[in-house]
């Protein structure tokens, strides 16, 4: 039962939500040796509050590795 729940969670979060709900095109820029800027257009489904973070996966690297990134823009900005 536990492995079934884990598999269902993996399917929902990784396959369905990542593929259909969130933006796919992003631009990356290395600011310093320890800071990366990732910019992407916001969709209507992308809602957040200041101080939150998001998990980002790079499917060309691995579909199963998700990394946390801080959100540092205003919810009122378009990009």
Coordinates of N, CA, C and O in Angstrom, one line a residue:
X1 N 0.8 -1.2 0.0 CA 0.0 0.0 0.0 C 0.9 1.3 0.0 O 0.5 2.2 -0.7
X2 N 2.0 1.2 0.7 CA 2.9 2.4 0.8 C 3.5 2.7 -0.5 O 3.5 3.8 -1.0
X3 N 3.9 1.6 -1.2 CA 4.6 1.8 -2.5 C 3.6 2.3 -3.6 O 3.9 3.0 -4.5
X4 N 2.3 1.8 -3.4 CA 1.3 2.3 -4.3 C 1.0 3.8 -4.1 O 0.9 4.6 -5.1
X5 N 1.0 4.2 -2.9 CA 0.8 5.7 -2.6 C 2.0 6.5 -3.1 O 1.8 7.6 -3.6
X6 N 3.2 6.0 -2.9 CA 4.4 6.7 -3.4 C 4.3 6.8 -4.9 O 4.6 7.8 -5.5
X7 N 4.0 5.7 -5.6 CA 3.9 5.7 -7.0 C 2.8 6.7 -7.6 O 3.1 7.4 -8.5
X8 N 1.7 6.7 -6.9 CA 0.6 7.6 -7.3 C 1.1 9.1 -7.1 O 0.9 9.9 -8.0
X9 N 1.7 9.4 -6.0 CA 2.2 10.7 -5.7 C 3.3 11.1 -6.7 O 3.2 12.2 -7.3
X10 N 4.2 10.2 -7.1 CA 5.2 10.5 -8.1 C 4.5 10.8 -9.4 O 4.9 11.7 -10.1
X11 N 3.6 10.0 -9.8 CA 2.9 10.2 -11.1 C 2.2 11.6 -11.1 O 2.3 12.3 -12.1
X12 N 1.5 11.9 -10.1 CA 0.8 13.2 -10.1 C 1.7 14.4 -10.1 O 1.6 15.3 -10.9
X13 N 2.7 14.4 -9.2 CA 3.6 15.5 -9.1 C 4.6 15.6 -10.3 O 4.8 16.7 -10.8
X14 N 5.2 14.5 -10.7 CA 6.2 14.6 -11.7 C 5.7 14.6 -13.1 O 6.2 15.4 -13.9
X15 N 4.7 13.8 -13.4 CA 4.3 13.6 -14.7 C 3.2 14.6 -15.1 O 3.3 15.4 -16.0
X16 N 2.1 14.6 -14.3 CA 1.0 15.4 -14.7 C 1.2 16.9 -14.4 O 1.1 17.8 -15.3
X17 N 1.5 17.3 -13.2 CA 1.7 18.7 -12.8 C 2.9 19.3 -13.5 O 2.8 20.4 -14.1
X18 N 4.0 18.7 -13.6 CA 5.2 19.2 -14.2 C 5.0 19.4 -15.7 O 5.5 20.3 -16.4
X19 N 4.2 18.5 -16.3 CA 4.1 18.5 -17.8 C 3.0 19.5 -18.3 O 3.1 20.2 -19.3
X20 N 1.9 19.7 -17.5 CA 0.8 20.4 -18.0 C 0.5 21.7 -17.3 O -0.1 22.6 -17.8
X21 N 0.9 21.8 -16.0 CA 0.5 23.0 -15.2 C 1.5 24.1 -15.2 O 1.2 25.3 -15.1
X22 N 2.8 23.8 -15.2 CA 3.8 24.8 -15.0 C 4.6 25.1 -16.3 O 4.6 24.4 -17.2
X23 N 5.2 26.3 -16.3 CA 6.0 26.7 -17.5 C 7.1 25.8 -17.8 O 7.7 25.2 -17.0
X24 N 7.4 25.7 -19.1 CA 8.5 24.8 -19.6 C 9.7 25.5 -20.1 O 10.8 25.0 -20.1
X25 N 9.6 26.8 -20.5 CA 10.7 27.5 -21.0 C 11.2 28.5 -20.0 O 10.5 29.2 -19.4
X26 N 12.5 28.4 -19.8 CA 13.2 29.3 -18.8 C 14.5 29.7 -19.3 O 15.1 29.0 -20.1
X27 N 15.0 30.8 -18.8 CA 16.3 31.2 -19.1 C 17.1 31.2 -17.9 O 16.6 31.6 -16.8
X28 N 18.4 30.8 -17.9 CA 19.2 30.7 -16.8 C 20.5 31.5 -17.0 O 21.0 31.6 -18.1
X29 N 20.9 32.2 -15.9 CA 22.1 33.0 -16.0 C 22.8 32.9 -14.7 O 22.3 32.9 -13.6
X30 N 24.1 32.6 -14.8 CA 25.0 32.5 -13.6 C 25.4 33.9 -13.2 O 26.1 34.6 -13.9
X31 N 25.0 34.3 -12.0 CA 25.3 35.7 -11.5 C 26.7 35.7 -10.8 O 27.5 36.6 -11.0
X32 N 26.9 34.7 -9.9 CA 28.1 34.6 -9.2 C 28.4 33.1 -9.1 O 27.6 32.3 -9.7
X33 N 29.5 32.7 -8.5 CA 29.8 31.2 -8.4 C 28.7 30.5 -7.6 O 28.6 29.3 -7.8
X34 N 28.0 31.1 -6.8 CA 27.0 30.5 -5.9 C 25.5 30.9 -6.2 O 24.6 30.4 -5.5
X35 N 25.3 31.8 -7.2 CA 24.0 32.3 -7.4 C 23.6 32.1 -8.9 O 24.3 32.5 -9.8
X36 N 22.4 31.5 -9.1 CA 21.9 31.3 -10.5 C 20.5 32.0 -10.6 O 19.7 31.9 -9.7
X37 N 20.3 32.8 -11.6 CA 19.0 33.4 -11.9 C 18.3 32.6 -12.9 O 18.8 32.3 -14.0
X38 N 17.1 32.2 -12.6 CA 16.2 31.5 -13.5 C 15.0 32.3 -13.7 O 14.3 32.6 -12.8
X39 N 14.7 32.7 -14.9 CA 13.6 33.5 -15.3 C 12.6 32.7 -16.2 O 13.1 32.0 -17.1
X40 N 11.3 32.8 -15.9 CA 10.3 32.2 -16.8 C 9.1 33.0 -16.7 O 8.8 33.7 -15.7
X41 N 8.3 32.9 -17.8 CA 7.0 33.6 -17.7 C 6.0 32.9 -16.8 O 6.0 31.7 -16.6
X42 N 5.3 33.8 -16.1 CA 4.3 33.3 -15.1 C 3.0 33.0 -15.8 O 2.5 33.7 -16.7
X43 N 2.4 31.8 -15.5 CA 1.1 31.5 -16.0 C 0.0 31.9 -15.0 O 0.3 32.2 -13.8
X44 N -1.2 31.8 -15.4 CA -2.3 32.1 -14.4 C -2.4 31.1 -13.3 O -2.8 31.5 -12.2
X45 N -1.9 29.9 -13.5 CA -1.9 28.9 -12.5 C -0.8 29.0 -11.5 O -0.8 28.4 -10.4
X46 N 0.2 29.9 -11.7 CA 1.4 30.0 -10.9 C 1.1 31.1 -9.9 O 1.3 32.3 -10.2
X47 N 0.7 30.7 -8.7 CA 0.4 31.7 -7.6 C 1.4 31.4 -6.4 O 1.6 30.3 -6.1
X48 N 1.9 32.5 -5.8 CA 2.8 32.4 -4.7 C 2.7 33.6 -3.8 O 2.2 34.6 -4.2
X49 N 3.3 33.5 -2.7 CA 3.4 34.6 -1.7 C 4.9 34.9 -1.5 O 5.7 34.0 -1.6
X50 N 5.2 36.1 -1.1 CA 6.6 36.4 -0.8 C 7.2 35.5 0.2 O 6.5 35.1 1.2
X51 N 8.4 35.1 0.1 CA 9.1 34.2 1.0 C 8.9 32.7 0.7 O 9.6 31.9 1.3
X52 N 8.1 32.4 -0.3 CA 8.0 31.0 -0.7 C 9.1 30.5 -1.6 O 9.9 31.3 -2.1
X53 N 9.2 29.2 -1.7 CA 10.2 28.6 -2.7 C 9.5 27.6 -3.5 O 8.3 27.2 -3.3
X54 N 10.1 27.2 -4.6 CA 9.6 26.3 -5.5 C 10.6 25.2 -5.8 O 11.8 25.4 -5.6
X55 N 10.1 24.0 -6.2 CA 11.0 22.9 -6.6 C 11.1 22.9 -8.1 O 10.0 23.0 -8.7
X56 N 12.3 22.9 -8.6 CA 12.4 22.9 -10.1 C 13.2 21.6 -10.5 O 14.2 21.2 -9.9
X57 N 12.7 21.0 -11.6 CA 13.3 19.8 -12.2 C 13.8 20.2 -13.6 O 13.1 21.0 -14.3
X58 N 14.9 19.7 -14.0 CA 15.4 19.8 -15.3 C 15.3 18.5 -16.0 O 16.1 17.6 -15.8
X59 N 14.2 18.2 -16.8 CA 14.0 16.9 -17.3 C 15.1 16.4 -18.2 O 15.4 15.2 -18.3
X60 N 15.9 17.2 -18.9 CA 17.0 16.8 -19.7 C 18.1 16.2 -18.8 O 18.9 15.4 -19.3
X61 N 18.2 16.6 -17.5 CA 19.2 16.0 -16.6 C 18.6 14.8 -15.9 O 19.1 13.7 -15.9
X62 N 17.4 15.0 -15.2 CA 16.7 13.9 -14.6 C 15.3 14.3 -14.2 O 15.1 15.4 -13.7
X63 N 14.4 13.5 -14.5 CA 13.0 13.7 -14.1 C 12.7 13.5 -12.6 O 11.7 14.0 -12.1
X64 N 13.7 12.9 -11.9 CA 13.5 12.5 -10.5 C 14.2 13.4 -9.6 O 14.2 13.2 -8.4
X65 N 15.0 14.4 -10.1 CA 15.8 15.3 -9.2 C 15.1 16.6 -9.2 O 15.1 17.3 -10.2
X66 N 14.6 17.0 -8.1 CA 13.9 18.3 -7.9 C 14.7 19.1 -6.9 O 15.1 18.6 -5.8
X67 N 15.0 20.4 -7.1 CA 15.8 21.2 -6.2 C 15.0 22.5 -5.8 O 14.3 23.1 -6.7
X68 N 15.1 22.9 -4.6 CA 14.4 24.1 -4.1 C 15.1 25.4 -4.6 O 16.3 25.5 -4.5
X69 N 14.3 26.3 -5.0 CA 14.8 27.7 -5.4 C 13.9 28.7 -4.7 O 12.7 28.6 -4.7
X70 N 14.5 29.7 -4.2 CA 13.7 30.8 -3.6 C 13.1 31.7 -4.6 O 13.7 31.9 -5.7
X71 N 11.9 32.2 -4.4 CA 11.2 33.1 -5.3 C 11.6 34.5 -4.9 O 11.3 34.9 -3.7
X72 N 12.1 35.3 -5.8 CA 12.6 36.6 -5.4 C 12.0 37.7 -6.3 O 12.7 38.7 -6.6
X73 N 10.8 37.5 -6.7 CA 10.1 38.6 -7.5 C 8.8 38.9 -6.8 O 8.3 38.1 -6.0
X74 N 8.2 39.9 -7.3 CA 6.9 40.3 -6.7 C 5.8 39.5 -7.4 O 5.9 39.3 -8.6
X75 N 4.8 39.1 -6.7 CA 3.7 38.4 -7.3 C 3.0 39.3 -8.4 O 2.3 38.8 -9.2
X76 N 3.2 40.6 -8.3 CA 2.6 41.5 -9.3 C 3.4 41.7 -10.6 O 2.9 42.3 -11.5
X77 N 4.6 41.2 -10.6 CA 5.4 41.3 -11.8 C 4.9 40.3 -12.8 O 4.5 39.2 -12.5
X78 N 5.1 40.6 -14.1 CA 4.6 39.7 -15.2 C 5.7 38.7 -15.5 O 5.5 37.7 -16.2
X79 N 7.0 38.9 -15.1 CA 8.0 38.0 -15.4 C 8.9 37.7 -14.2 O 9.1 38.6 -13.4

